[in-house]
mmCIF file of C-alpha atoms in Angstrom:
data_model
loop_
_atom_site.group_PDB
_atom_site.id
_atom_site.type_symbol
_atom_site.label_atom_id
_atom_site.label_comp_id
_atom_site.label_asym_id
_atom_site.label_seq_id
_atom_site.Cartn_x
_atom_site.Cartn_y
_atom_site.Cartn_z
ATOM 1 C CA UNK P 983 -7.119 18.739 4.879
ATOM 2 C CA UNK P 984 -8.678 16.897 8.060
ATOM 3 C CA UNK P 985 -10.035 13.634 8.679
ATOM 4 C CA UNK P 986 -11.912 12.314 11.363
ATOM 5 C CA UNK P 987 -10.074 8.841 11.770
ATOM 6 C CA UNK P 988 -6.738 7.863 9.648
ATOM 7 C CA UNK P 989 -7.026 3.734 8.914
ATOM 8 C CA UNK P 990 -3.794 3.100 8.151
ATOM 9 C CA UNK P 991 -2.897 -0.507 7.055
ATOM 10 C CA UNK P 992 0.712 -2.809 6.790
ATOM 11 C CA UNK P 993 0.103 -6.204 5.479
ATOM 12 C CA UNK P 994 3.413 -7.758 7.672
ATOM 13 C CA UNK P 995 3.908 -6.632 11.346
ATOM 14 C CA UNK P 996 7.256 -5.704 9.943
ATOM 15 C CA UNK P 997 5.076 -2.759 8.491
ATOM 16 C CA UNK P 998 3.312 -1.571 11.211
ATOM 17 C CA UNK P 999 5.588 -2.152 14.562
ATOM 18 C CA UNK P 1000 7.309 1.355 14.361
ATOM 19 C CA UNK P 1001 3.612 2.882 13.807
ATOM 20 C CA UNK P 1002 2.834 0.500 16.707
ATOM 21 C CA UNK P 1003 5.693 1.422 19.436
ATOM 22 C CA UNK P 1004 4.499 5.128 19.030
ATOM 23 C CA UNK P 1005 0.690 4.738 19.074
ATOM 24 C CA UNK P 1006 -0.763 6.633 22.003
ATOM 25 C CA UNK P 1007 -4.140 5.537 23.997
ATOM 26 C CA UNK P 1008 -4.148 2.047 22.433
ATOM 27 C CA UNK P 1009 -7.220 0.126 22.256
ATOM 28 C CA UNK P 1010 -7.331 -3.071 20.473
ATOM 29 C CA UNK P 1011 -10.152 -4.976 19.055
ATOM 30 C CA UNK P 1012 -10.417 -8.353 17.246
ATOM 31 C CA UNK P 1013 -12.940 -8.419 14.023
ATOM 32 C CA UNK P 1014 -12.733 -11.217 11.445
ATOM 33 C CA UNK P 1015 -9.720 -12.856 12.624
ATOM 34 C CA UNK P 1016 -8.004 -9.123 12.142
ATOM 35 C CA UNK P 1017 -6.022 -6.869 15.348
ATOM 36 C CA UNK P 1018 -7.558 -2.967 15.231
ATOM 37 C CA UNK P 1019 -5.573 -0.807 16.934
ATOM 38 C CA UNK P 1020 -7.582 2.308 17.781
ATOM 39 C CA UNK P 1021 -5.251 5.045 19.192
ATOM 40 C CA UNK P 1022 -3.513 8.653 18.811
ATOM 41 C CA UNK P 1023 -0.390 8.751 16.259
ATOM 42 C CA UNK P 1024 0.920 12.764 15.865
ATOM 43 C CA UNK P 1025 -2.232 13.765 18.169
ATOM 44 C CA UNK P 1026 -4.651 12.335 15.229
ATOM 45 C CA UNK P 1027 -7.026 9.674 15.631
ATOM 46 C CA UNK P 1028 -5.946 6.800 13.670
ATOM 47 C CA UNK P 1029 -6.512 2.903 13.756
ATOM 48 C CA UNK P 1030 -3.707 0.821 12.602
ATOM 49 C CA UNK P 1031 -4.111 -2.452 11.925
ATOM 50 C CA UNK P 1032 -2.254 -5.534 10.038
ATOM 51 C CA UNK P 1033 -4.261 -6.682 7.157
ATOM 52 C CA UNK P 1034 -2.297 -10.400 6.547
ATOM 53 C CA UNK P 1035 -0.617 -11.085 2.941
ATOM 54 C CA UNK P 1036 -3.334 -10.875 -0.022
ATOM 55 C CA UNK P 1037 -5.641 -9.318 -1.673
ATOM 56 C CA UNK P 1038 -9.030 -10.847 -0.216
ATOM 57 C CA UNK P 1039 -7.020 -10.004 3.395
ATOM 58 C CA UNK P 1040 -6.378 -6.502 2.478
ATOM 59 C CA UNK P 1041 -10.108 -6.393 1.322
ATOM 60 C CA UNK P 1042 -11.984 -7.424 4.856
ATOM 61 C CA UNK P 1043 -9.291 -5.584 6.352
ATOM 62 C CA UNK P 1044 -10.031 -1.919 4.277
ATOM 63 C CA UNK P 1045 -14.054 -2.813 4.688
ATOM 64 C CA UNK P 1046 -13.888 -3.507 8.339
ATOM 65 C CA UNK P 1047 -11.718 0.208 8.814
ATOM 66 C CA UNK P 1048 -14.428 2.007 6.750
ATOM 67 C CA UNK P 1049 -17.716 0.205 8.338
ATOM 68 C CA UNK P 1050 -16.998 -0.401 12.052
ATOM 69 C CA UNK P 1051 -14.112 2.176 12.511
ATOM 70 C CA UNK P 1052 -15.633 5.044 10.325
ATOM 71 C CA UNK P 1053 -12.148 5.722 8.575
ATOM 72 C CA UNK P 1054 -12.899 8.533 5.959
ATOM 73 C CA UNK P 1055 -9.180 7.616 4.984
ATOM 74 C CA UNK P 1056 -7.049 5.427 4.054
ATOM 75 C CA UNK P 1057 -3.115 4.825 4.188
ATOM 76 C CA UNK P 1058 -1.216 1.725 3.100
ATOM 77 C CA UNK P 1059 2.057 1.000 3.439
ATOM 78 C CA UNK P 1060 4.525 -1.347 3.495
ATOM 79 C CA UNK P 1061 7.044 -2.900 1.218
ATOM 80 C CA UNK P 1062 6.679 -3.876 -2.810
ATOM 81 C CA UNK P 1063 9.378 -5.600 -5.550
ATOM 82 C CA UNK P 1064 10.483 -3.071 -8.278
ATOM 83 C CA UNK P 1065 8.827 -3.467 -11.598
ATOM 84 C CA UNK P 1066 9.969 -0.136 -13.580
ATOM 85 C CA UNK P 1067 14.010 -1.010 -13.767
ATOM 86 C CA UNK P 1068 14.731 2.860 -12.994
ATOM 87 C CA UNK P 1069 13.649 1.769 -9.616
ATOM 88 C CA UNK P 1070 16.393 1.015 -6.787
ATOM 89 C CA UNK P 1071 15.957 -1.107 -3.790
ATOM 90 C CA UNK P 1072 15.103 1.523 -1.141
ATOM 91 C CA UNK P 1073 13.442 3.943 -3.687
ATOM 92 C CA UNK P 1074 9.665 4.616 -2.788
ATOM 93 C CA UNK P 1075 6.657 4.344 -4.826
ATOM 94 C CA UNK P 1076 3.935 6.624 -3.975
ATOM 95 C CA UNK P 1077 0.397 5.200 -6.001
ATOM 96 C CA UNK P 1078 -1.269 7.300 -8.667
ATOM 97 C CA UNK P 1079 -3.220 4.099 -9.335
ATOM 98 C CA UNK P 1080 -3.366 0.672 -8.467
ATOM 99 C CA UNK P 1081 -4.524 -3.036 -10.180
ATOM 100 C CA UNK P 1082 -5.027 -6.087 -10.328
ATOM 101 C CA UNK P 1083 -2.555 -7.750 -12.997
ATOM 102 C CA UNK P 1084 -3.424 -11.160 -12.095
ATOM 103 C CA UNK P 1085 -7.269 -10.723 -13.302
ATOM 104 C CA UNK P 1086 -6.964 -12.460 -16.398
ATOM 105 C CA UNK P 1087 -10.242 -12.307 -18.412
ATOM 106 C CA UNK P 1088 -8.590 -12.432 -22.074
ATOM 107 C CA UNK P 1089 -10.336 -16.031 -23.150
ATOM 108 C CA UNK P 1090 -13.627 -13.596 -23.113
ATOM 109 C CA UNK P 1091 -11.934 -10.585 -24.934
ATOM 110 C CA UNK P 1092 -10.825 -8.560 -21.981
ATOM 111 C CA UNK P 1093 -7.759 -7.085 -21.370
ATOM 112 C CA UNK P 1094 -5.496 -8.553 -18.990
ATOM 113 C CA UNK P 1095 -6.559 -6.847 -15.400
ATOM 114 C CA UNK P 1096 -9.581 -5.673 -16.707
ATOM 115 C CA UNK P 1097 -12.603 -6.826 -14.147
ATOM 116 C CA UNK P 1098 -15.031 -7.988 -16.123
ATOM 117 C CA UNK P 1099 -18.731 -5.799 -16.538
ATOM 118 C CA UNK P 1100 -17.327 -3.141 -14.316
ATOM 119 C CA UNK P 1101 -16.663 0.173 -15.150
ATOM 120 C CA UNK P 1102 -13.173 0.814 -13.189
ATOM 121 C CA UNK P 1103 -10.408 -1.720 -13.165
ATOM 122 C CA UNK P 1104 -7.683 0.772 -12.514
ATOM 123 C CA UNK P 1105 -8.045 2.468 -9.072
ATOM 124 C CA UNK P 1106 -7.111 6.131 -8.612
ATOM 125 C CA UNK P 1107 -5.485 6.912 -5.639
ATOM 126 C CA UNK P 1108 -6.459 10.522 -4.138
ATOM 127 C CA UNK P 1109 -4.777 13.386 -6.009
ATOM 128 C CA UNK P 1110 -4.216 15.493 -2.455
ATOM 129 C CA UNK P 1111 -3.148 12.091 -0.663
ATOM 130 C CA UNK P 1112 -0.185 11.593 -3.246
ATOM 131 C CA UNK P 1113 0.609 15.329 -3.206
ATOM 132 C CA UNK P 1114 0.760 15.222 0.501
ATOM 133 C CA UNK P 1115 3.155 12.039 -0.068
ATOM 134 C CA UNK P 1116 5.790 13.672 -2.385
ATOM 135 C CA UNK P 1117 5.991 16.424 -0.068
ATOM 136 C CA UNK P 1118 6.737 14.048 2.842
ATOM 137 C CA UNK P 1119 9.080 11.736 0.865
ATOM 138 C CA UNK P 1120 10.770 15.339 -0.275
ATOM 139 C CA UNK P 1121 11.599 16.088 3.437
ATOM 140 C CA UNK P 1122 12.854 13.004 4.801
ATOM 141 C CA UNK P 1123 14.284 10.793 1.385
ATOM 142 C CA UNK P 1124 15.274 13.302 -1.515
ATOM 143 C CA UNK P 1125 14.952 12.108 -4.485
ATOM 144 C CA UNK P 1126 14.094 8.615 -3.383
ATOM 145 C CA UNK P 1127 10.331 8.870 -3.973
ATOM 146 C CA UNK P 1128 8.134 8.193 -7.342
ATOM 147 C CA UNK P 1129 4.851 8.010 -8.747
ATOM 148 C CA UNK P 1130 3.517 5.186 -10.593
ATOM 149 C CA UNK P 1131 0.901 2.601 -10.950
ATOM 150 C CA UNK P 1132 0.796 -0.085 -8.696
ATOM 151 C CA UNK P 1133 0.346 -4.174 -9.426
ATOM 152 C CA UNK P 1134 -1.390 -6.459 -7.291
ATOM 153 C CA UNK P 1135 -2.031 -9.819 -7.264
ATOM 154 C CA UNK P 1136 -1.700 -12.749 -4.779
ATOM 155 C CA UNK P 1137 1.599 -13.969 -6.604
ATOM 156 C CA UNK P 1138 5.586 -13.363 -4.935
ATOM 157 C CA UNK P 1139 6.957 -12.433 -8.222
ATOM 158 C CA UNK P 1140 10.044 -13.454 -8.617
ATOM 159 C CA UNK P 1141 10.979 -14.122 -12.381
ATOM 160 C CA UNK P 1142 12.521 -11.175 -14.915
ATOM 161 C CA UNK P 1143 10.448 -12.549 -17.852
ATOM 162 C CA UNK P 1144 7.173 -12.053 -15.903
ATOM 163 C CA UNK P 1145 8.494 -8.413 -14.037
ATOM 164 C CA UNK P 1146 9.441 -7.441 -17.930
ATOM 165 C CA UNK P 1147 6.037 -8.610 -19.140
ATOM 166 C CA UNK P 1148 4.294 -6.555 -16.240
ATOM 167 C CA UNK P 1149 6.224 -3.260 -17.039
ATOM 168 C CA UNK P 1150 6.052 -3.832 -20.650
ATOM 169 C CA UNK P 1151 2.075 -4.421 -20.174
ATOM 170 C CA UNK P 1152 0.946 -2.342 -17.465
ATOM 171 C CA UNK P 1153 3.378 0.006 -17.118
ATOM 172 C CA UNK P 1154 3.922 -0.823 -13.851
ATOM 173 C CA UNK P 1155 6.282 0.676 -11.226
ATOM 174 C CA UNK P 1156 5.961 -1.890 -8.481
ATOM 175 C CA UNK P 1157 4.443 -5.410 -7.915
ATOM 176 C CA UNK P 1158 2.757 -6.415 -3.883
ATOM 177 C CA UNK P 1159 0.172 -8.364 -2.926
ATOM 178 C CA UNK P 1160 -2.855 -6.007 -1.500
ATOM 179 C CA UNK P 1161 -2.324 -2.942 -3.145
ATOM 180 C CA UNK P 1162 -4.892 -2.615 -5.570
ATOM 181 C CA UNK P 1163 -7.867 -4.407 -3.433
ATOM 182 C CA UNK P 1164 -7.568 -1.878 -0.564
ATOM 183 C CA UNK P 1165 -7.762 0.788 -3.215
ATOM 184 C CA UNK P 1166 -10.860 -0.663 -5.101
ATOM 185 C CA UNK P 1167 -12.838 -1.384 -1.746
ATOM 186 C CA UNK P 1168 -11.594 2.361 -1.174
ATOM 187 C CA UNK P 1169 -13.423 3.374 -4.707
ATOM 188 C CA UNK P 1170 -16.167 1.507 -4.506
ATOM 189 C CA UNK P 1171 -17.055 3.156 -0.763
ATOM 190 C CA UNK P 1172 -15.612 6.863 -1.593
ATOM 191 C CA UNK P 1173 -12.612 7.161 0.647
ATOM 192 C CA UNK P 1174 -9.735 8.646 -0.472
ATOM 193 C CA UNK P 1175 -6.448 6.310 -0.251
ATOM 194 C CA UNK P 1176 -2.721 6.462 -1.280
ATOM 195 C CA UNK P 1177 -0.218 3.143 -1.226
ATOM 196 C CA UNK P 1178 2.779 3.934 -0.007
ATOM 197 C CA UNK P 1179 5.601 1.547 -0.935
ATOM 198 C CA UNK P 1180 9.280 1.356 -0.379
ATOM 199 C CA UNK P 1181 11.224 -1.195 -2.768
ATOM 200 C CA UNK P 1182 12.862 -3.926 -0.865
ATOM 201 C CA UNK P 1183 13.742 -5.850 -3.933
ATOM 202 C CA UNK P 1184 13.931 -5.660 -7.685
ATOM 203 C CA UNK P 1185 11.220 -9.019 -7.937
ATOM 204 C CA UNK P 1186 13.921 -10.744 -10.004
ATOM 205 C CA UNK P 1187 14.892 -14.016 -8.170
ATOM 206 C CA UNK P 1188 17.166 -12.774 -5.577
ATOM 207 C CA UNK P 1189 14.253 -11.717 -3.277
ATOM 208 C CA UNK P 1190 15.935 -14.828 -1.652
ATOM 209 C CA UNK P 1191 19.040 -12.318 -0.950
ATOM 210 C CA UNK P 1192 17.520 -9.504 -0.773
ATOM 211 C CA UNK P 1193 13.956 -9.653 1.102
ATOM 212 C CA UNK P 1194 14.634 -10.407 4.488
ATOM 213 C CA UNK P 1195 17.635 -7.355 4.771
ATOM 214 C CA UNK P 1196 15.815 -4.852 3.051
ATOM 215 C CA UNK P 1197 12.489 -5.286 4.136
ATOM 216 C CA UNK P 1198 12.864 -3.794 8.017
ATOM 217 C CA UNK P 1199 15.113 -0.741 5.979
ATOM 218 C CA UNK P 1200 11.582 -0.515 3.619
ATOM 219 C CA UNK P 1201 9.403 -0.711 6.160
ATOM 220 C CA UNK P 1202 11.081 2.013 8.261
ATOM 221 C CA UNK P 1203 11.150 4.510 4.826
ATOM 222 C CA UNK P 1204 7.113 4.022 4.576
ATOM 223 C CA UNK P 1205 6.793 4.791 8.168
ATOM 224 C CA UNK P 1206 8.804 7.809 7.702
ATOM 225 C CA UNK P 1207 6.632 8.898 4.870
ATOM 226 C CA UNK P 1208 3.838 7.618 6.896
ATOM 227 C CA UNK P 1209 4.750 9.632 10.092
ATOM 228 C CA UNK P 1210 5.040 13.344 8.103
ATOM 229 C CA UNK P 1211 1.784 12.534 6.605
ATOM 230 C CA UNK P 1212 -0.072 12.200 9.800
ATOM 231 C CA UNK P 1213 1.437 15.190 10.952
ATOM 232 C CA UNK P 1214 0.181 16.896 7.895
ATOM 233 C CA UNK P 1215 -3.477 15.522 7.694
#
């Protein structure tokens, strides 16, 4: 597959500085309060940018990337709590769908993370995107890479009664905090995205302990994933 311009998106600069360091031919360019860095990554075109925590940051960030950069695609990555207890800090979680669990609707009869009077709540990430994923996370962490749906919603979660209720409900393998908007501004314009996540905690209460260690060792297995991708698209 080619594309003419790769967005690829972090939310922290945690996520982005290795992507950073290596970024060839930088340009950089201010819109909306937001840093664009236009450059060559694995002799692509790509613009890399930090999007700030949330989902309404994530949105302008995925909008601005598709309207004034002309990305026809769309990477995210970065660092999530685990939600499915199978998952292992370090273990990566490659998006087959992403959403909103903190649109809550049910005093009107919709489901919990169901927007209401749209059609989609659940955003597909692209089928040849994740492929392209799982063969990256095969070649540099065996075994260490899964599919599932990611939650999003502008919450830390940090209880085990609220990461059981969002496994037992959604089905969940992860929970973040931009996820699912950068994948429904990707829907509702067309471009094909993937979320790339690597676990830095199990979003139990001892984020505390563990976020701050394990988030650099995340961030640097997404921008390994990240990195092969590139090379690949």
């Amino acid at each position: 597959m080619t594309y003419g311009t790769i967005g690829i998106i972090g939310a922290m600069q945690e996520e982005i500085e290795l992507l950073l360091a290596k970024l060839e031919e930088r340009l950089t360019e201010n819109h909306a309060g937001i840093i664009y860095h236009r450059g060559v990554f694995q002799g692509k075109k790509v613009v890399l940018t930090r999007s700030g925590v949330g989902k309404v940051n994530a949105a302008v960030c995925t909008q601005v990337l598709i309207d004034r950069f002309c990305a026809d695609v769309i990477l995210f990555t970065g660092v999530a709590g685990a939600v499915d207890p199978r998952l292992n800090i370090g273990d990566i979680v490659i998006s087959t769908s992403s959403l909103q669990h903190d649109v809550d609707v049910t005093a009107l009869g919709f489901a919990r993370g169901t927007i209401p009077y749209q059609e989609v709540s659940e955003y597909p990430a692209d089928e040849a995107l994740i492929a392209l994923a799982e063969e990256a996370g095969r070649k540099v962490f065996p075994d260490r890479c899964h599919r599932g749906k990611v939650l999003s919603g502008d919450q830390f979660v940090a209880d085990r009664a609220v990461v059981k209720g969002l496994y037992d409900e959604f089905g969940g393998a992860c929970t973040e905090m931009e996820g699912a908007s950068v994948a429904q501004v990707c829907f509702m314009n067309g471009i094909p995205h993937v979320v790339i996540r690597s676990m830095s905690d199990k979003a139990d209460g001892s984020a505390h302990v563990n976020f701050a260690e394990f988030t650099v060792e995340a961030a640097n297995r997404s921008y390994a994933i990240i990195e092969e991708m590139v090379k690949a698209l």
